mmCIF file of C-alpha atoms and ligand atoms in Angstrom:
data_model
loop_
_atom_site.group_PDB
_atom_site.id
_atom_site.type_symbol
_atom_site.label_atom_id
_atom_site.label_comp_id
_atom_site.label_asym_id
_atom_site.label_seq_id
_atom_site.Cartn_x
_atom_site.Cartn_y
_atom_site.Cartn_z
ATOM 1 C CA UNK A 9 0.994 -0.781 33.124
ATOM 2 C CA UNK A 10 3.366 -0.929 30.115
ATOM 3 C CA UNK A 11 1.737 -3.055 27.599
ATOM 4 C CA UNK A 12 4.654 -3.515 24.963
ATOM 5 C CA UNK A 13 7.702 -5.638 26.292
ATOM 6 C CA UNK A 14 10.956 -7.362 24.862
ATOM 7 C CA UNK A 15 10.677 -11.315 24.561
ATOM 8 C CA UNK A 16 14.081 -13.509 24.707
ATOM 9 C CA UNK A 17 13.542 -15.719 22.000
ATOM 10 C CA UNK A 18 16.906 -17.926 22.512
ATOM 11 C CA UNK A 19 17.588 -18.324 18.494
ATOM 12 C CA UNK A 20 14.302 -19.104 17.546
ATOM 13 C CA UNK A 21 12.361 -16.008 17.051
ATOM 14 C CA UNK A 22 9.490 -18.058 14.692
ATOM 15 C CA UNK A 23 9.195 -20.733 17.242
ATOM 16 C CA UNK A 24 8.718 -18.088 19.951
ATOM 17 C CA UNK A 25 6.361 -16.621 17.818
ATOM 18 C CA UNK A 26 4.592 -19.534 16.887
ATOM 19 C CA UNK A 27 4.118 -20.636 20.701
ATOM 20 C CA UNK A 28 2.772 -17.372 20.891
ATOM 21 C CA UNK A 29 -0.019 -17.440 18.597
ATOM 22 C CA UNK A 30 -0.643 -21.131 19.873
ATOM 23 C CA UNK A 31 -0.784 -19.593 23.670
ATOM 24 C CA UNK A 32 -3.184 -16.571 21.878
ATOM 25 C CA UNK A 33 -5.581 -19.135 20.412
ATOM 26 C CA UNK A 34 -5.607 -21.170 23.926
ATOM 27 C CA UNK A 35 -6.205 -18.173 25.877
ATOM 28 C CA UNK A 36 -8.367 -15.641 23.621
ATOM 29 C CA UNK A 37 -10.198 -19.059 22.687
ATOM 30 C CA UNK A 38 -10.122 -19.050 19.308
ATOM 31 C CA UNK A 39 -12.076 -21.690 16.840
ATOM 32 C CA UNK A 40 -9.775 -20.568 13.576
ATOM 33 C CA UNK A 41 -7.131 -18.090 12.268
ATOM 34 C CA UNK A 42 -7.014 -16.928 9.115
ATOM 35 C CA UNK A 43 -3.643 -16.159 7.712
ATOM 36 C CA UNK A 44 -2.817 -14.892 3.963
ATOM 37 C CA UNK A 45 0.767 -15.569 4.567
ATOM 38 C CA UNK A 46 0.945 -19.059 2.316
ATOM 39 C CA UNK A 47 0.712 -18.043 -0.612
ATOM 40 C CA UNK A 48 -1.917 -19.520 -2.299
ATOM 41 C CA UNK A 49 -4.960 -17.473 -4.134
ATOM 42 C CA UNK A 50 -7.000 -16.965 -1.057
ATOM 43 C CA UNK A 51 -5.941 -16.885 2.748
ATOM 44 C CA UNK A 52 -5.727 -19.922 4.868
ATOM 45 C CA UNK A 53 -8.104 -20.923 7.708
ATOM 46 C CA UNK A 54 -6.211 -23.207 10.080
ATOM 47 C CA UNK A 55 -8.640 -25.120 12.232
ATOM 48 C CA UNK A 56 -6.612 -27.158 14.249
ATOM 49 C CA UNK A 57 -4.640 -25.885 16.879
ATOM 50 C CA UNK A 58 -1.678 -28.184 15.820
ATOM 51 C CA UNK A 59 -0.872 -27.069 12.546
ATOM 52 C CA UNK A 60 0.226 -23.531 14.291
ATOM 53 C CA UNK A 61 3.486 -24.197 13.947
ATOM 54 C CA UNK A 62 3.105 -23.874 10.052
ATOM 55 C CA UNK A 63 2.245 -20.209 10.900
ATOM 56 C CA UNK A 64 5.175 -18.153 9.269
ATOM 57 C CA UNK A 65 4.515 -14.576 8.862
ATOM 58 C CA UNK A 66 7.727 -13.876 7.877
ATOM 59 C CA UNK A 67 7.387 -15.580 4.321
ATOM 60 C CA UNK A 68 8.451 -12.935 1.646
ATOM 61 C CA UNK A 69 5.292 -13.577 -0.512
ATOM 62 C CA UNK A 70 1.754 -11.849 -0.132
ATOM 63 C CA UNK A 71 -1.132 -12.673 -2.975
ATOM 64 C CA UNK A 72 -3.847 -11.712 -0.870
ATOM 65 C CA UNK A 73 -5.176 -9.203 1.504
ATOM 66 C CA UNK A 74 -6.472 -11.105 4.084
ATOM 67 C CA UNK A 75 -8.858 -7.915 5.200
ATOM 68 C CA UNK A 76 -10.598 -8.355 1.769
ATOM 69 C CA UNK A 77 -11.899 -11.944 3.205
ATOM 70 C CA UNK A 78 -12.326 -11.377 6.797
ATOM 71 C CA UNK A 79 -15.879 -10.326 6.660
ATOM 72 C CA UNK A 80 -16.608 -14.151 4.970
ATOM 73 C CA UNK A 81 -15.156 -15.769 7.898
ATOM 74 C CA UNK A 82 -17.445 -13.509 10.081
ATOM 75 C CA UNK A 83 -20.673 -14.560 8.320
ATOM 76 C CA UNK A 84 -20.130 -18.218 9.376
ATOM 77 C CA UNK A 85 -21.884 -17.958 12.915
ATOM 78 C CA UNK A 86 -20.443 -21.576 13.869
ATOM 79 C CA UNK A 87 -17.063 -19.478 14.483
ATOM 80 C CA UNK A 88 -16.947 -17.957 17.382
ATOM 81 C CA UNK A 89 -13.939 -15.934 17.405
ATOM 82 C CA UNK A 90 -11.458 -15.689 14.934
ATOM 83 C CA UNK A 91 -7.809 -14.664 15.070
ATOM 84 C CA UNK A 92 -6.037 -12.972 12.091
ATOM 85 C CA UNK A 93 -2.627 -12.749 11.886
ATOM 86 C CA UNK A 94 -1.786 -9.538 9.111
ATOM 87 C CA UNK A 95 0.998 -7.503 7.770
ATOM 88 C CA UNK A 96 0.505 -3.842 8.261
ATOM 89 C CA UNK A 97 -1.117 -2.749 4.611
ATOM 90 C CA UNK A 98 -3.849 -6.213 5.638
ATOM 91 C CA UNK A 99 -4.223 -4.506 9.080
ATOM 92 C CA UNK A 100 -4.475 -0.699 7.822
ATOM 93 C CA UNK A 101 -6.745 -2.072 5.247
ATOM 94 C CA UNK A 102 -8.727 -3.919 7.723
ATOM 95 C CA UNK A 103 -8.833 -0.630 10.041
ATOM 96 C CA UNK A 104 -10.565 1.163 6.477
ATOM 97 C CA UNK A 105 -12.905 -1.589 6.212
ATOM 98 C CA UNK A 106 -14.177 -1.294 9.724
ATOM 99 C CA UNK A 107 -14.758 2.492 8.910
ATOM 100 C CA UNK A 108 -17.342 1.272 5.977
ATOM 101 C CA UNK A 109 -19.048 -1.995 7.244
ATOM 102 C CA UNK A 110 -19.938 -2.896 10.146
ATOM 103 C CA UNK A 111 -17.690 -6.078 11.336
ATOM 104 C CA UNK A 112 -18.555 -8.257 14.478
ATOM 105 C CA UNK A 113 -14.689 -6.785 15.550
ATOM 106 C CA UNK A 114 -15.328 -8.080 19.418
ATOM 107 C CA UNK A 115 -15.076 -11.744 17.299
ATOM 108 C CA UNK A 116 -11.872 -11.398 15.964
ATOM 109 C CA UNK A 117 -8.394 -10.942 17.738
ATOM 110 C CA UNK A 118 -5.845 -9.404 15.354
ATOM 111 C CA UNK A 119 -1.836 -10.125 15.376
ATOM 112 C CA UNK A 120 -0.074 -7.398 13.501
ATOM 113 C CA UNK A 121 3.420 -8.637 12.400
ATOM 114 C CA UNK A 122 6.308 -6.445 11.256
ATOM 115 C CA UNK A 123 6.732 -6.927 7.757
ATOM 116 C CA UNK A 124 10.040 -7.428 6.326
ATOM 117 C CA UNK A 125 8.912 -7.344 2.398
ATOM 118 C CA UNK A 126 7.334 -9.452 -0.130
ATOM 119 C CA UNK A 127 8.652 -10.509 -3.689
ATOM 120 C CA UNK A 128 6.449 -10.699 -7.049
ATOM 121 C CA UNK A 129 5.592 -14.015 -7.315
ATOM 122 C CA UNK A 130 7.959 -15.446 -10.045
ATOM 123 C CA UNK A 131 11.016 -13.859 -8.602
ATOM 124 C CA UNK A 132 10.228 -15.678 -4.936
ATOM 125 C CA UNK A 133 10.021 -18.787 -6.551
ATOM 126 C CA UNK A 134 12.880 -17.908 -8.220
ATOM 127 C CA UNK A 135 14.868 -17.337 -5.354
ATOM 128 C CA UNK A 136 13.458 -20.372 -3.330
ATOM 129 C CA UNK A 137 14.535 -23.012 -5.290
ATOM 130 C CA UNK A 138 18.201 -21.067 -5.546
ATOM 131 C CA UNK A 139 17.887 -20.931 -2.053
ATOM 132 C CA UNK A 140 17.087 -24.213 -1.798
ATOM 133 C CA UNK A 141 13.930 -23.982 0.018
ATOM 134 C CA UNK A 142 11.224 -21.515 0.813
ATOM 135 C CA UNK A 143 12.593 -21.956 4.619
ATOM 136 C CA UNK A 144 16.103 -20.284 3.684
ATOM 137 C CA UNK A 145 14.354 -17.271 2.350
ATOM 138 C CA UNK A 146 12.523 -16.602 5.698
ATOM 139 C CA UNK A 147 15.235 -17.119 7.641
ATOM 140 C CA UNK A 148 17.050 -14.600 5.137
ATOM 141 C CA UNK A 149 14.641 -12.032 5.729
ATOM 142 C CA UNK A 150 14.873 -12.270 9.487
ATOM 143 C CA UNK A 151 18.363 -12.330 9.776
ATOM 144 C CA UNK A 152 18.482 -8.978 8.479
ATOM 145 C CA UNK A 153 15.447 -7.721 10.367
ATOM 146 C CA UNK A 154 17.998 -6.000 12.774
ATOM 147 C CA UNK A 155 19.352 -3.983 9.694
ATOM 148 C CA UNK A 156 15.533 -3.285 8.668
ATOM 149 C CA UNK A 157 15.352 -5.856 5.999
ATOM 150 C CA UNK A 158 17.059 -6.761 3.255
ATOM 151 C CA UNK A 159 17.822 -4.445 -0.038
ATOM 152 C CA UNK A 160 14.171 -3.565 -1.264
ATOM 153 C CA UNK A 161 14.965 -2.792 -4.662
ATOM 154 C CA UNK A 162 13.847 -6.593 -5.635
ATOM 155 C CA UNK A 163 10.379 -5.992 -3.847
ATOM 156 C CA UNK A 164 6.891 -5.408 -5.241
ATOM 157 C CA UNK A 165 6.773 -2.242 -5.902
ATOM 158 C CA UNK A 166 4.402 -1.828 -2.726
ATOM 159 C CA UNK A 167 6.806 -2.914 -0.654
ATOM 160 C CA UNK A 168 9.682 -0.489 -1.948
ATOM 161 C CA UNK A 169 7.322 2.127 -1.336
ATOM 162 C CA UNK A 170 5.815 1.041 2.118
ATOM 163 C CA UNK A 171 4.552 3.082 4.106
ATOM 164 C CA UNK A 172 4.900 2.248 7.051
ATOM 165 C CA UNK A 173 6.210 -1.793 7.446
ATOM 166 C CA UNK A 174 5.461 -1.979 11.067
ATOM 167 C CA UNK A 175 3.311 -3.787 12.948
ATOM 168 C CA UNK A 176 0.923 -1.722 15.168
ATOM 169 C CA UNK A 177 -3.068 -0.876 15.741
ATOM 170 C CA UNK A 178 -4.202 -4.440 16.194
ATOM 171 C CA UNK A 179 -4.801 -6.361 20.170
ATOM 172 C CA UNK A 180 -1.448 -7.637 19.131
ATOM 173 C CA UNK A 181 1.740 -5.938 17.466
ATOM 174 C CA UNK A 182 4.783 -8.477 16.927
ATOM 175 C CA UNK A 183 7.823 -6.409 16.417
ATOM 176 C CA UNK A 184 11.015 -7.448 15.344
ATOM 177 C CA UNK A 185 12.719 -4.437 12.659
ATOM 178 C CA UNK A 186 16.141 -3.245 14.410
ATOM 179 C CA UNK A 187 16.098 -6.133 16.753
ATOM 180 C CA UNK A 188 18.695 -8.735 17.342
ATOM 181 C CA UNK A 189 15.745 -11.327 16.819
ATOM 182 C CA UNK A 190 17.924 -14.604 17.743
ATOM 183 C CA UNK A 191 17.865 -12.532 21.206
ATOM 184 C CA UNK A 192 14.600 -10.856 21.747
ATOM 185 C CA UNK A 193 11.445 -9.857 19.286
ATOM 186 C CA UNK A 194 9.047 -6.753 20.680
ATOM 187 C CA UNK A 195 5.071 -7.715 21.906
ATOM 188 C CA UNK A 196 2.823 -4.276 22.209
ATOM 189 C CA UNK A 197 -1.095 -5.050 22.989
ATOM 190 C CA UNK A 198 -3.628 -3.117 22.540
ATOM 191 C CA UNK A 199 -4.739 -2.979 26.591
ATOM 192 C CA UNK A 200 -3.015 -4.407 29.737
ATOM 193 C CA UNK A 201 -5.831 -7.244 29.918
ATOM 194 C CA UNK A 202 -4.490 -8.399 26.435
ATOM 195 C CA UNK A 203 -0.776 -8.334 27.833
ATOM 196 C CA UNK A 204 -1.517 -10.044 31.027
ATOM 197 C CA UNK A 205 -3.712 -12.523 29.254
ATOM 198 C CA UNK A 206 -0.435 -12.960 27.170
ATOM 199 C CA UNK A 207 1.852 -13.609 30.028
ATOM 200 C CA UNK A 208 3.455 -10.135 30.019
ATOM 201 C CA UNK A 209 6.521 -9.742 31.495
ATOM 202 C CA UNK A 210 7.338 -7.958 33.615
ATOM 203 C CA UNK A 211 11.280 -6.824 33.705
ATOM 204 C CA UNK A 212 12.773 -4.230 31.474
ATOM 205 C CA UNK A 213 16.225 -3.330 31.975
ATOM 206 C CA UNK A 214 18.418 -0.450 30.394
ATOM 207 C CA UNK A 215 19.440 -2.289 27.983
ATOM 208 C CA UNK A 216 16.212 -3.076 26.525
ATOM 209 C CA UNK A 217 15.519 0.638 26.340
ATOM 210 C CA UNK A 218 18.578 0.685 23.739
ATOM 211 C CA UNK A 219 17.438 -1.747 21.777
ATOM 212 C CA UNK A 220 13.957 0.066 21.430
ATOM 213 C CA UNK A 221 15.978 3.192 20.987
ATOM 214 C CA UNK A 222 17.739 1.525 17.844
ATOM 215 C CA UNK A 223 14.723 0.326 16.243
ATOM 216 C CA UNK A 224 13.093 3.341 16.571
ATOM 217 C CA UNK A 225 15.729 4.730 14.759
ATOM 218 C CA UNK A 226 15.688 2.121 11.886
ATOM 219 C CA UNK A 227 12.022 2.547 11.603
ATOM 220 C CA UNK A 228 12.387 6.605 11.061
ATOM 221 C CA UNK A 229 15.119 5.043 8.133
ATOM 222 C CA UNK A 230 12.239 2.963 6.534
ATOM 223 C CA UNK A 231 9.752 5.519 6.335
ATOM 224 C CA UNK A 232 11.982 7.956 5.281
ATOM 225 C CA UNK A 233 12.909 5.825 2.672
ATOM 226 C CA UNK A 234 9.049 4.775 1.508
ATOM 227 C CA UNK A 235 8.694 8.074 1.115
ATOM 228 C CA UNK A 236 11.398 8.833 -1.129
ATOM 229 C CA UNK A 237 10.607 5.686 -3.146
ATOM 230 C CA UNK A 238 6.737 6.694 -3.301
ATOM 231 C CA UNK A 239 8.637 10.288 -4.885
ATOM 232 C CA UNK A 240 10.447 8.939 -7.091
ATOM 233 C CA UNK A 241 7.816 6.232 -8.575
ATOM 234 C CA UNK A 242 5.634 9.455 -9.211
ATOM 235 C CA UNK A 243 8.468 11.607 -11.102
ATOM 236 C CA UNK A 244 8.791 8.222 -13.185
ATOM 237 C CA UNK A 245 5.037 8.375 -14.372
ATOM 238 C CA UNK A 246 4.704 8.657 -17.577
ATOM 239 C CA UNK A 247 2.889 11.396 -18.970
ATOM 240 C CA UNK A 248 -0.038 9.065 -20.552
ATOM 241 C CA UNK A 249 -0.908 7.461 -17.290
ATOM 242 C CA UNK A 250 -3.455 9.078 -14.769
ATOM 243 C CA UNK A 251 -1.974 11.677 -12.849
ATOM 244 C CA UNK A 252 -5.557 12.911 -11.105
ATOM 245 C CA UNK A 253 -8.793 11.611 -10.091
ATOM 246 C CA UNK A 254 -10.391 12.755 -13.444
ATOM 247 C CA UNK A 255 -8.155 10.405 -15.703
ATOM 248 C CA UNK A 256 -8.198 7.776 -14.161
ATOM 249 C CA UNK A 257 -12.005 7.707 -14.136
ATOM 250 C CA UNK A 258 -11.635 7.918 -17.970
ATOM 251 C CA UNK A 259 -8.756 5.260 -17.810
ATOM 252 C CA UNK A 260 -11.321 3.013 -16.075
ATOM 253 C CA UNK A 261 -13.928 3.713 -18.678
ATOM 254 C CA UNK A 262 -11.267 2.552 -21.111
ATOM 255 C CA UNK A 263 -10.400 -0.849 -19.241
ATOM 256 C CA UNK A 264 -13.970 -1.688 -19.951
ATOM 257 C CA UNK A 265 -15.688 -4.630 -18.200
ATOM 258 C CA UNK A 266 -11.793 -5.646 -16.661
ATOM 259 C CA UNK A 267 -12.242 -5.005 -12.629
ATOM 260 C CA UNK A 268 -9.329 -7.240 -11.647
ATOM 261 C CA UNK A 269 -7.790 -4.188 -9.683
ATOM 262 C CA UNK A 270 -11.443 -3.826 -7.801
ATOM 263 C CA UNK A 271 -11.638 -7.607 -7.653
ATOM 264 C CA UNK A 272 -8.412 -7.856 -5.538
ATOM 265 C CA UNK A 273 -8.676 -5.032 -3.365
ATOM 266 C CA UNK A 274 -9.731 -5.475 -0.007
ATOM 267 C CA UNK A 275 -11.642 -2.397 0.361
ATOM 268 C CA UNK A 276 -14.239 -2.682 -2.845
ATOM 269 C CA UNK A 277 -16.925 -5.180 -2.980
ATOM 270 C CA UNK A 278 -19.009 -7.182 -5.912
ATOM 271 C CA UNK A 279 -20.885 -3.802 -6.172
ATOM 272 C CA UNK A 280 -18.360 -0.825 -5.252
ATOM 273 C CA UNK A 281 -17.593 1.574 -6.783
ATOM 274 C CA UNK A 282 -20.791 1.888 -8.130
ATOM 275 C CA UNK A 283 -21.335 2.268 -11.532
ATOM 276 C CA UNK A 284 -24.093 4.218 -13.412
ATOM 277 C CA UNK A 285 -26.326 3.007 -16.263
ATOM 278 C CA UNK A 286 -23.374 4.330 -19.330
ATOM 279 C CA UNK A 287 -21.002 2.094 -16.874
ATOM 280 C CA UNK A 288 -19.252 4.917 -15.436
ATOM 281 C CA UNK A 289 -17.924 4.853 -11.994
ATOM 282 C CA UNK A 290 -19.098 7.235 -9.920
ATOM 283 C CA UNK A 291 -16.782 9.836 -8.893
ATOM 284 C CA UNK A 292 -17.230 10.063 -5.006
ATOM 285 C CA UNK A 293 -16.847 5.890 -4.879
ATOM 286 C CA UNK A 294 -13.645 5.947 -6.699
ATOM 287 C CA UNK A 295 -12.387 9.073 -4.716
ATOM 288 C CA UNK A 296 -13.152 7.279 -1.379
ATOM 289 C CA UNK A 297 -11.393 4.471 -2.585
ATOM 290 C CA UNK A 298 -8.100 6.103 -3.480
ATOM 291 C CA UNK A 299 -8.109 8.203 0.133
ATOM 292 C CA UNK A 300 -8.800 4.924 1.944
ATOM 293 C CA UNK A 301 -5.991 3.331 0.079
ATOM 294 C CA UNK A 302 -3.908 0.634 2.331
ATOM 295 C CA UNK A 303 -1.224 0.785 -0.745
ATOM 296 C CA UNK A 304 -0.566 -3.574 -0.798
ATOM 297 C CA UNK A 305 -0.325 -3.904 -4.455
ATOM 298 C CA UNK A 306 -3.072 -6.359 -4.934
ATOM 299 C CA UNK A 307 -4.484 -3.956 -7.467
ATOM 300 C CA UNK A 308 -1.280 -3.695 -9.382
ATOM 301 C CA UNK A 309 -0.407 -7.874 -9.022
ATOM 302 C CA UNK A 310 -3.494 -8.645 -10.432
ATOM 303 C CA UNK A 311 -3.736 -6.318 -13.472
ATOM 304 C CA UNK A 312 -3.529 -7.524 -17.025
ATOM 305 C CA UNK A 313 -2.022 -4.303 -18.519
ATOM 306 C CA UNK A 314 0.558 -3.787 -15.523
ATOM 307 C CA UNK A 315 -0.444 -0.686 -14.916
ATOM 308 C CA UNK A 316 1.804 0.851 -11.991
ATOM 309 C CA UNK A 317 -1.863 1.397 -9.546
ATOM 310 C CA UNK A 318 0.194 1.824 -6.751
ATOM 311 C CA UNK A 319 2.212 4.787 -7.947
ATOM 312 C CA UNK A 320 -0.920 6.019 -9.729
ATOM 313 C CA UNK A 321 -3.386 5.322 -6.595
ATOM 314 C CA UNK A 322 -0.530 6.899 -4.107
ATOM 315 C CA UNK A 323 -0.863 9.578 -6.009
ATOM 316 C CA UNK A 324 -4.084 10.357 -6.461
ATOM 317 C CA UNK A 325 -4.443 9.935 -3.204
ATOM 318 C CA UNK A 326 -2.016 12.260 -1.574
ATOM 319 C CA UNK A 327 -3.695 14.627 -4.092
ATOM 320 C CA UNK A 328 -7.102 14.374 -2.592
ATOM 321 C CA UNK A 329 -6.323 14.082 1.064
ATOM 322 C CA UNK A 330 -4.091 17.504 0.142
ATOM 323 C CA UNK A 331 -7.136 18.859 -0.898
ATOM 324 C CA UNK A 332 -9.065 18.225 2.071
ATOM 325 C CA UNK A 333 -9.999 21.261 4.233
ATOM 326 C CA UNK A 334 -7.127 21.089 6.952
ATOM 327 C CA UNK A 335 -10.918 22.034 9.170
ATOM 328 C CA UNK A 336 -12.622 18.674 7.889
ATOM 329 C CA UNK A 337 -9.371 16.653 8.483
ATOM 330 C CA UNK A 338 -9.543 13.974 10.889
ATOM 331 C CA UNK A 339 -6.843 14.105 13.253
HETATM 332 S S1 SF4 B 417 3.247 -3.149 1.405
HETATM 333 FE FE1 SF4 B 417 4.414 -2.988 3.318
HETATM 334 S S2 SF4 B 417 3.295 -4.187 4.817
HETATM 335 FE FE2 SF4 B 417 2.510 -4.758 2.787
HETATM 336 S S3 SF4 B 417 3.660 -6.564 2.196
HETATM 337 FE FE3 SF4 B 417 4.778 -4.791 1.381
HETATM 338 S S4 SF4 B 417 6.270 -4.182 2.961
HETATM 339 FE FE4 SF4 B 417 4.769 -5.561 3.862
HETATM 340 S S1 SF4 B 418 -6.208 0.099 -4.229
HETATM 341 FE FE1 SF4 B 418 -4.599 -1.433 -4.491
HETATM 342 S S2 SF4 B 418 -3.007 -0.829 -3.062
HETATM 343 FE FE2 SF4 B 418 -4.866 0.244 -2.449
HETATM 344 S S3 SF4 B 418 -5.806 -1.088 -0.906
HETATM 345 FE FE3 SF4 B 418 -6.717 -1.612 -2.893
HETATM 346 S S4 SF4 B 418 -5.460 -3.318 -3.652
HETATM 347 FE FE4 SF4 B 418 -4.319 -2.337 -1.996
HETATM 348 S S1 SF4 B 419 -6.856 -4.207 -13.496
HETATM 349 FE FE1 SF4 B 419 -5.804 -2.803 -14.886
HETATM 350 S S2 SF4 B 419 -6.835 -3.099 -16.827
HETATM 351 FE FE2 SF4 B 419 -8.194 -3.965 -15.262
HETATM 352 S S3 SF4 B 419 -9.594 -2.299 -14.661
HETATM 353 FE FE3 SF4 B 419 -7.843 -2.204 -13.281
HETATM 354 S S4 SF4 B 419 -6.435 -0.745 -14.231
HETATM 355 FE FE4 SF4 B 419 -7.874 -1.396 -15.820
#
């Protein structure tokens, strides 16, 4: 059985999506879901089925991962299940996390949402009130999801260099980059249980297959484009900023007892990296850290000196999962 299929969403693609994620916590029987998507410091639990409909995912502002605070919802044992509803640097992050803890995942039900870009924080609010509300600037952003978003270049810097804005790895993957999403949005599940718990449908015509055709096409655009943007960040570097894992372990040592970027970053905990008694980090921490990078900018939004970390942790990165044996590599 096919488990993705097209959705008519008769000029309301967030309502259809928002009757979705009601019929997902009716039917997956979910006691909360935890959404980062509201913009305040830490992600929101909603408790009540009825305040669904305030579920936007679309909103072009992001000041949390909600991976990094996933594993605090877990520990209360009064919730039973949990639904999360992520962009796709929350869900890759959440996918690295799983690799290094051990998360109750059979309590949790993830909703993976195309993302269609974020602005820093002053330039969104910015925008809003010349917009007139916070509304107008989702429905912005969705009326040029067919196009693959709007101009970047006003984006966190994550964003510009994304890479990969599309929803995908989690039970469910909400799609709606190079669609006509006043017409139809894209739902992929992770199994055919989830779809037919979901109400999949069951009719695809030709014409659908076009329409996946052309956002496939618009999605090879994106990522063609992150990766030129990640390029050209890196030939911007300036020479006195970290270029390798060895200087930015001495640029840490330098930022002293500052951890905002660790603070913010979904995959490091109160105690990780580890440091050693002359408050050094250890080497193989930090290294695991950059390779397991989800690249959202939380580091870089949260750090006094405005360092570029995403340019710098990119990177570093590509550097050391270059340098992995091709042998050792997991494919
Ligand atoms: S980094 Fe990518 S997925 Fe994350 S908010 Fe920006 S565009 Fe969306
Ligand atoms: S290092 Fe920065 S970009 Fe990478 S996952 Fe952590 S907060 Fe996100
Ligand atoms: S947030 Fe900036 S100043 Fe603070 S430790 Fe990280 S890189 Fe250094």
């Amino acid at each position: 059985m096919d488990t993705s299929w097209l959705v008519e969403t008769h000029g309301d693609p967030l309502g259809v999506i928002q009757t979705l994620i009601k019929a997902a916590w009716e039917r997956f029987e979910l006691d909360t879901l935890m959404l980062s998507m509201n913009g305040s410091t830490k992600p929101h639990l909603i408790n009540n089925p009825e305040q669904l409909d305030k579920v936007n995912p679309f909103k072009p502002l992001m000041t949390k991962n909600a991976a990094k605070y996933l594993p605090q919802v877990l520990e209360d044992f009064s919730i039973r299940r949990v639904g999360v509803v992520l962009r796709p640097c929350e869900m890759r992050a959440l996918v690295e996390k799983t690799k290094r803890e051990a998360l109750p995942m059979d309590r949790v039900l993830t909703i993976c949402v195309d993302c269609l870009g974020t602005y820093p924080m002053e330039d969104y609010q910015w925008r809003a009130e010349r917009k007139g509300s916070p509304e107008r600037l989702t429905w912005e952003s969705l009326h040029f999801a067919r196009q693959g978003g709007i101009a970047a270049y006003r984006f966190r810097s994550a964003c510009q260099a994304c890479r990969t804005p599309i929803g995908h790895g989690a039970d469910v993957n909400i799609g709606v980059i190079g669609l006509p999403v006043r017409q139809k949005i894209l739902l992929d599940t992770c199994d055919s249980e989830t779809a037919i718990t979901l109400g999949r449908e069951e009719v695809t015509s030709e014409d659908d297959q076009s329409l996946i055709d052309q956002r496939n096409h618009i999605i090879a655009k994106l990522i063609q484009r992150g990766t030129h943007t990640r390029q050209r960040l890196a030939d911007n570097l300036e020479s006195i900023l970290p270029r390798d894992i060895d200087a930015l372990l001495h640029q840490f040592e330098r930022c002293g007892e500052c951890r905002e970027c660790f603070d913010n970053c979904p995959l490091c905990a109160a105690d990780y990296p580890t440091r050693d008694k002359q408050g050094m980090y250890a080497r193989e921490d930090v290294k695991q850290w950059m390779i397991s990078c989800a690249g959202c900018g939380m580091c870089e939004q949260a750090c006094p000196n405005h360092f570029p970390l995403v340019t710098i942790f990119t990177q570093i990165s590509q550097q050391l999962i270059d340098s992995i044996e091709p042998a050792s590599q997991i494919h």
